[in-house]
Every structure is written in structure tokens, then in C-alpha cells.
């Protein structure tokens, strides 16, 4: 059978990251390529106790169809937490549960963008979001994420010249893959420009709670006084990635459309695990648990940076994250990236090439992403030392 | 904030069924409006034991990111069962796990249809699928489902005249909402026409295993010798609806595109419950469990039909299903359906108006759907008697 695919999906290719994951079957490889949270971050014993409580007391309810917007107690807990802890969410907003933050991104794009419309994003950016936008036929225009977020002047110039921009997609805190955080000034400026040009912002914040140094920066959504910002977060990096539970906070009118599309997409998110999240929050709260994850990632990140300072050549630059899962290494302009990555692979090291995160195939980058949540401290020490040798040999 | 929604989602409204569900909070109402499986069909004790086994032995794996195509043992079990029991799936096919059958429908439409393309469906048809097609900007053209499936001549005439048909969507077995099953002859004819005009078929079979009388009819997919049929099924009506686990069997090339879109949609389906399904199949098999569900639904369906024969006026016709969850009642042409439904509601009876299931707003129907999986036998007896009085008063 020869298939005629829709225009929007015809050019789509399986993501490079997926292919890298599939190749990670060799147990000798030290992988800094993951996007996964540490399995140590999963509160498995507590989840098991709570799962048994659900089976004992609410089994039939938990296994039956639920409502599309999500399990009401969890929606309220998420909305309360966003409000009380991050001043995020106003009266004109609503909060729904999504099947991971990924579904929130996909559905917001579907609801706001026609084929051929433009989505402004950061360069580099999260491949899962970029591919979601591509799958809706959107044109991606990237603005350099820099050391503290995109340049507001560049954003304004872009919105002035391109009238098809329907969405600004940002990961302001512990950006994936760059590991940087947008400054408060830039957040304010970006929001002000979005309001001026009437373009909604999607603020993607899956890592925001994983701060292990420095001070919290207010979310863009916390400064939104009219509902122009949609905000998505996730339990993937806090309780479990495999359960696929995230959330979307945004203007009621926007969320009504998203809900209709979610209804036709997966009806609702796995109800049992929504209840499990809710029970966990009710019984234990999230703060202590998150603190434990932050301690782990701080330790891993510091080890990685120490080792990189010790072993990497001086002309290799890298970001120094205050939280999240990733840092971003940049080699001198002109580096043969393909050769470098191949040399890493030959030395049993996996990283994700920077090109993966580029909005456009024309974007040139001499960078790669490193993850510090999955490897052990010992793997970080040995792996970075090996990488140092490869870098010195290759550059 | 005033939103400018994409053309495809702008006209979408929340589904009427959802609104009906939301109104079902009055405990006096006898509801025949549900689309839910009976909670008695959930093997809760067995699932709890297996869930504890997963927590005890594979907790970290089950809570971590999985691969988009699904948990490999479950994929193999589903493919094996389809093949051995229903001769469904050939070498050119693949089987992936989806977040319910709903996601399979949504993604197949996304992958095959541009906005403005036509999807041929049955009249009436499953509202969740119709709304999924609408959300992709598809034009729906319905063919009367009749007593044993659509008329192949009408299908051929439609495919001959409309060159924008990109998909034929069918629920051949225990159709929702009509409760009828497409004959083998029509299945063969429809497949042959689809092949002649090179239009893929999506065979949606969530109820196929729930046969409580009569003989199995081969799936359309079982007669597919080139991969033109995609086949979706679900564990929703067998193990749990709330867990959102379904599957899609189809040509590898099609499934590759679907997988890329699933990756950007929800990354993967809740892994823990994929593993739970797999363990259930491994330990208990599905056949004995399904037999128990069929016994329950046979009993309920027979009770409902007996009561309808006893209490309904003779000019009210209804289908007599051999399986599934629904039957379809038709009142004489010209019935004031709005008044009838209102009179049912006033008598504390909920059914779903037939208009809900129409592909086009212009389609006229004098029907309503009744569900026999959720109500108790006593509710069926009392409810149908009440309905009889309302029908006699209203018609």
C-alpha cells in the first residue's frame, strides 16, 4: 500500500533523540544523552502504599472513564499550588490535567495555529515541542536563547515583520537544552511585547521546581493580567515520567478549546495515576520530596562542572545551570560536529548533538547537550574525563 | 484576551454526550446514556495483585519514560492475539499501543487528512471519532449504516464522485451507536471498493470481543492483503476504560508516521498500565475474563429487549445486538425528538439523542441510543417501563 500522507506530517522524521535512545543498549556506554529524571526521584514505596489505598477504596472509580479536564481534586491541588507558591493563575484562568506537558504543547499549537502559521521559539529548544509544532504544519522561527533568554528587541522586530506569528513558545527556567534561565527583565519585556502584538505565549516549565541554587524568578504567567500566557508544567520530573501526567493553566476560553481537542485526542489522562498524584500531594506534599531531588541534581551537576573545568579544553564553553536536568557545551566555531560526536561514540560516550535542538535545518551550532540527572557520580567522573581526552584530540 | 483560534478548531463545540454526563448527578435518574463499561467488568483484585508485583520488582522501569510504540511485551501479546484469534495482522503490519482507541483514530486522521479532505463514515457513528475528524478540519460524509452495514454501491458512488476522500471510517462489529454488525459480504465488498479507489479504511473494533450471541464475522483487516486497512482496538471495555490503553494494527509505513505524531502528542501511553495489561494477559489470559463480561451484557441486553417488547409502543423499532454495549431505538418519522427527550428527562430517564451521532447537522434522525452495560437489571426493568409510558404519551 502506498500512502498519501497529509502535507503537515509528510516531512516528519523520527526524532534524532529517539534514535539515540534506541542505540543505548550497549551497557559500556556512559550516557549523558538522556532526558529522563533520575529513577531515584520516584517515590516508589509511597506510591505503592497509595496505589493500594486506591485499589482498596476507589477501584471501580479509578478504572472507569473520567472527565476530560481531569480528576477534580488534582486540578484543585495543582491550581492551589501554582497560585500560592508561584502566584501563577488568575480568576480568568483555569487548570486542566494533560497527558504530560507534551500533550499541552501539542494541543495549544493545534488550537492556535493553522498550517503555515509561525511559532516563535528559542534557539536551541526542546525537540518534542519543535516537532509538535512541525506536525501542525507550523513554520518555526528561532531567536537565540543567549545566556539569560531571548533578546526582546529581536522578538519585537520579528512580530512586527511576520504577521503570521500565532504563538511564542518559551522555556524560561532551566531551559532545555541550554540550561539557562531568562532574567526577570526579559520576562517582563517579552510579556509586554506579546501583549502589544496580541500574540499568546506558551510558557513551558517542566523543570521550574528543580532549582538547586540561586533565587526563584517569577514565572511569566505570574505577571499575566489578561490571560495571554498559557502555562504548562508536569509531574514527569517530580513523581514519575512514565505515568504521563502534566497540566495546563491558561485562560478559560483557550482551555475550553483545548479540552474539546483533548476529548477527541485521548478522552482523558490515565485516571488512576491522576488519583495517585492527588493522594501523594494530599498525604506528603511535594516540597520535601522535591528538595531531595534538588539535592541529588545539585550534587551531580556540581560534579559534572568540576570535572569539565578539570578535563575540558579551555575553548569549550558550557552553561552553569541553577536547576533542571541539562547543561549545554559549545565548542569553537568550525568544529566538525559529526566527527566529534562519532569520536564520543567510539569512546563509549553518548551526548545529544546540538543540531537536534535547532528550529531550522539551516541553523548552525557547535554545541551538544549533557544530562546530569541519569548518570551516577562515578559515571560523570569517568565520562567527563574521557570526553576531555576526545575533545583535546578532536578540536 | 481575545483568542484567534485555528480554522479547524474554531467551530468545535463540547460534545453533547459530555454535557449529558455532567448533568447525571441526580441519583434518581436512571441512565441509559452512558458509554461506559460495567464496573463489574474490571478485574480489580487481580489488577491490584499485579500492580503490587510491578511495584515490588519493576518500579523504577514502570515509572520511567518508555518508548513511543509501547511496552514491547504488550505489543507482542496484542499482535499475537489479533493474529491467532482473529487472523488480523500480516507481515507488512505492525502493532503499537495507543492511549485508548480514541488516540489511534485521532492520529490516523492527522496523518492521512488535510483540512478540507473528506472522511466517509457511517450514519450514525461514534461521536468521539466524528469530533476527532472535525478537529482536523475534515468534511464528514455519512452513509446509512442500515441493518447490516453501509451499502457498498453508495460507497462506490461516493468515492467515484469525491476525489478528496482520504479515509473510510467503520465500526463493523456491534456498531456504536446502532448496535448492528456489518455482514461478511458487505465487508468484502467495502474492502474491494476501498482497494479499487485506493482509500484506506480505519476499522474501529472496541466491542468486537464482546459477542454474547451469534457467530464471529471476520474483521475487514483479516481480509486485507496489502495494508490498506488500519485496525484499532482497546482494553477499555475489557480491563479498564480509565487507564486509556488501546492499540493500532496497520501497515508499517502508516504506523511509522502515526508513531512520530504520537511522540509529539503524549510521548507514550502510561507505562505502568501497559505493563499491568501485559501481566494480566500473561497470567490469566483474556478469554475467561471476557466471557464473564459477555454473560453480564447478554443478560442485561436480553432484559432490556424483553422489557422494550413489553412496554414500548409497536411503532418504536429497535436493534437487537449480538454484542457490545448499545442498542438503537427509532420512533416514527416526524416525532418531536426534543420534546421526547425532555419528557424522558422529566421522568428521570437519560438516553442519548440520535442527533448526537449524525455526521452532518442536516441529518435528520428519529432515534436515540440506549446503553445496557451500566444500569442494573432492576434499573433496566423500571426504566424501560417508565420509557414506555413516556413514549405512549408523547408519540
XYZ file of C-alpha atoms in Angstrom, chain A residues 1-15 18 22 35-39 42-45 47-48 51-53 55-56 59-69 99-100 102-107 109-115 127-128 131-133 135-136 166 198-200 226-228 234 236-237 239-245 251-254 256-257 259-273 276 374, chain B residues 1-15 18 22 35-39 42-45 47-48 51-53 55-56 59-69 99-100 102-107 109-115 127-128 131-133 135-136 166 198-200 226-228 234 236-237 239-245 251-254 256-257 259-273 276 374:
212
model
C 0.000 0.000 0.000
C 1.312 3.423 -0.991
C 0.075 6.044 1.448
C -0.578 9.666 0.662
C 0.182 11.431 3.916
C -1.170 14.812 4.906
C 1.004 17.773 3.974
C 1.775 18.563 7.575
C 3.114 15.126 8.502
C 4.743 14.184 5.199
C 8.110 15.793 6.065
C 8.221 14.487 9.652
C 11.041 12.178 10.603
C 11.505 10.168 13.788
C 13.369 12.389 16.257
C 14.647 8.627 19.893
C 17.368 3.096 20.840
C 16.135 13.428 29.031
C 14.961 11.234 31.879
C 14.633 12.109 35.522
C 16.685 10.001 37.899
C 14.869 6.846 38.965
C 10.462 8.306 42.015
C 8.856 7.840 45.456
C 8.063 4.219 44.655
C 7.327 2.943 48.170
C 3.243 5.403 45.527
C 2.761 1.694 46.167
C -1.953 2.700 44.919
C -3.153 0.022 47.310
C -5.372 2.555 49.050
C -7.468 -0.294 44.859
C -8.918 -0.904 48.338
C -11.021 0.782 42.486
C -14.107 0.974 40.290
C -13.958 4.760 40.105
C -10.252 4.779 39.289
C -10.625 2.270 36.431
C -13.716 3.866 34.879
C -13.870 6.736 32.371
C -13.169 10.107 33.920
C -13.823 13.616 32.743
C -11.631 15.230 30.123
C -10.485 18.186 32.236
C -1.102 13.587 29.393
C 2.269 15.118 30.185
C 3.865 17.300 25.791
C 0.115 16.998 25.216
C -0.420 20.531 26.480
C 2.097 21.840 23.932
C 0.585 19.772 21.119
C -2.991 20.853 21.828
C -0.491 24.506 18.938
C -3.450 22.717 17.365
C -5.911 25.188 18.813
C -3.987 28.345 17.856
C -2.139 27.553 14.634
C -3.173 26.979 11.077
C -0.758 25.310 8.691
C 12.823 18.908 20.336
C 9.472 17.466 21.458
C 8.294 18.509 16.402
C 4.789 19.088 17.752
C 4.720 22.490 16.028
C 3.390 18.237 12.984
C 0.789 21.020 12.780
C 0.383 32.807 16.389
C -1.535 40.261 20.696
C 0.385 37.005 20.387
C -0.139 34.338 23.078
C -5.287 39.218 30.908
C -4.735 35.540 30.094
C -2.336 35.928 27.184
C 4.416 18.356 34.641
C 7.250 13.869 34.993
C 10.370 15.237 36.652
C 6.924 11.881 40.673
C 7.112 9.749 37.513
C 7.750 10.387 33.835
C 6.186 7.136 32.668
C 2.768 7.918 34.120
C 2.281 10.872 31.709
C 0.598 13.411 33.961
C -7.392 31.489 30.034
C -10.734 29.693 30.332
C -11.622 30.407 26.729
C -8.391 28.866 25.469
C -12.260 25.197 26.602
C -10.971 24.650 23.063
C -10.431 20.467 26.304
C -12.568 19.749 23.244
C -9.419 18.693 21.395
C -8.202 16.605 24.329
C -11.578 14.866 24.352
C -11.045 13.780 20.749
C -7.379 13.003 21.397
C -7.309 10.652 24.408
C -10.642 11.346 26.200
C -8.758 11.951 29.448
C -5.449 11.216 31.149
C -4.948 7.891 32.956
C -7.273 8.368 35.927
C -5.591 6.021 38.377
C -2.339 7.954 38.199
C -2.153 8.737 42.773
C 20.597 9.980 34.963
C -7.717 38.155 25.999
C -9.461 37.570 22.676
C -8.146 34.420 21.038
C -7.935 33.775 17.341
C -8.395 30.027 17.071
C -7.225 27.895 14.167
C -9.775 27.391 11.402
C -10.125 23.698 12.178
C -10.982 24.084 15.858
C -12.974 27.339 15.676
C -16.324 25.606 15.007
C -15.802 22.826 17.594
C -18.237 22.627 20.465
C -18.057 20.449 23.579
C -19.764 17.134 22.754
C -20.198 15.196 27.768
C -22.236 16.277 33.568
C -20.827 4.809 27.063
C -19.062 3.178 29.985
C -18.308 -0.475 30.535
C -19.810 -2.002 33.664
C -17.565 -1.563 36.698
C -12.936 -4.521 35.907
C -10.822 -7.333 37.413
C -9.821 -5.100 40.307
C -8.478 -7.732 42.716
C -5.050 -5.921 38.882
C -4.148 -4.981 42.447
C 0.237 -3.808 40.389
C 1.995 -4.822 43.585
C 4.193 -7.213 41.625
C 5.933 -2.066 42.329
C 7.909 -4.870 44.004
C 9.020 0.002 39.958
C 11.737 2.217 38.504
C 11.215 0.879 34.993
C 7.439 1.283 35.190
C 7.640 4.923 36.334
C 10.329 5.995 33.844
C 9.870 7.178 30.254
C 9.068 4.354 27.855
C 9.247 4.092 24.107
C 6.565 5.648 21.952
C 5.453 2.457 20.209
C -3.780 5.987 24.639
C -7.131 4.360 24.029
C -9.512 7.365 20.573
C -5.871 8.350 20.100
C -5.485 5.846 17.274
C -8.443 7.425 15.465
C -7.161 10.947 16.065
C -3.642 10.210 14.857
C -6.830 11.178 10.759
C -3.978 13.596 11.389
C -1.586 11.526 9.332
C -3.893 10.979 6.355
C -6.087 14.058 6.104
C -5.515 17.644 5.121
C -8.082 20.244 6.079
C -19.248 10.878 18.272
C -15.656 10.734 19.539
C -15.302 15.051 16.508
C -11.713 13.907 16.007
C -12.192 14.160 12.232
C -10.913 18.746 14.762
C -8.639 18.065 11.782
C -8.837 10.156 2.326
C -7.019 3.450 -3.106
C -8.653 4.845 0.021
C -7.523 3.476 3.402
C -1.803 -5.130 1.212
C -2.112 -2.986 4.330
C -4.916 -0.689 3.223
C -8.929 -1.188 23.059
C -11.263 -0.014 27.683
C -14.224 -2.353 27.502
C -9.960 -4.369 31.613
C -10.391 -0.669 32.382
C -11.584 2.387 30.495
C -9.900 4.877 32.787
C -6.412 3.559 32.158
C -6.527 4.656 28.482
C -4.793 1.735 26.778
C 0.861 -1.086 7.655
C 4.358 -0.334 8.939
C 4.677 2.754 6.798
C 1.453 4.224 8.183
C 5.760 4.979 11.410
C 4.049 8.314 10.739
C 4.351 6.963 15.879
C 6.103 10.238 15.069
C 2.832 12.053 15.767
C 2.237 10.087 18.968
C 5.729 11.057 20.097
C 4.799 14.734 19.779
C 1.349 14.112 21.255
C 1.929 12.290 24.548
C 5.397 10.681 24.130
C 3.934 7.311 25.101
C 0.978 5.729 26.867
C 1.039 5.346 30.670
C 3.706 2.663 31.035
C 2.600 1.197 34.360
C -0.812 0.294 32.972
C -0.430 -4.216 34.023
C -24.074 0.323 33.104
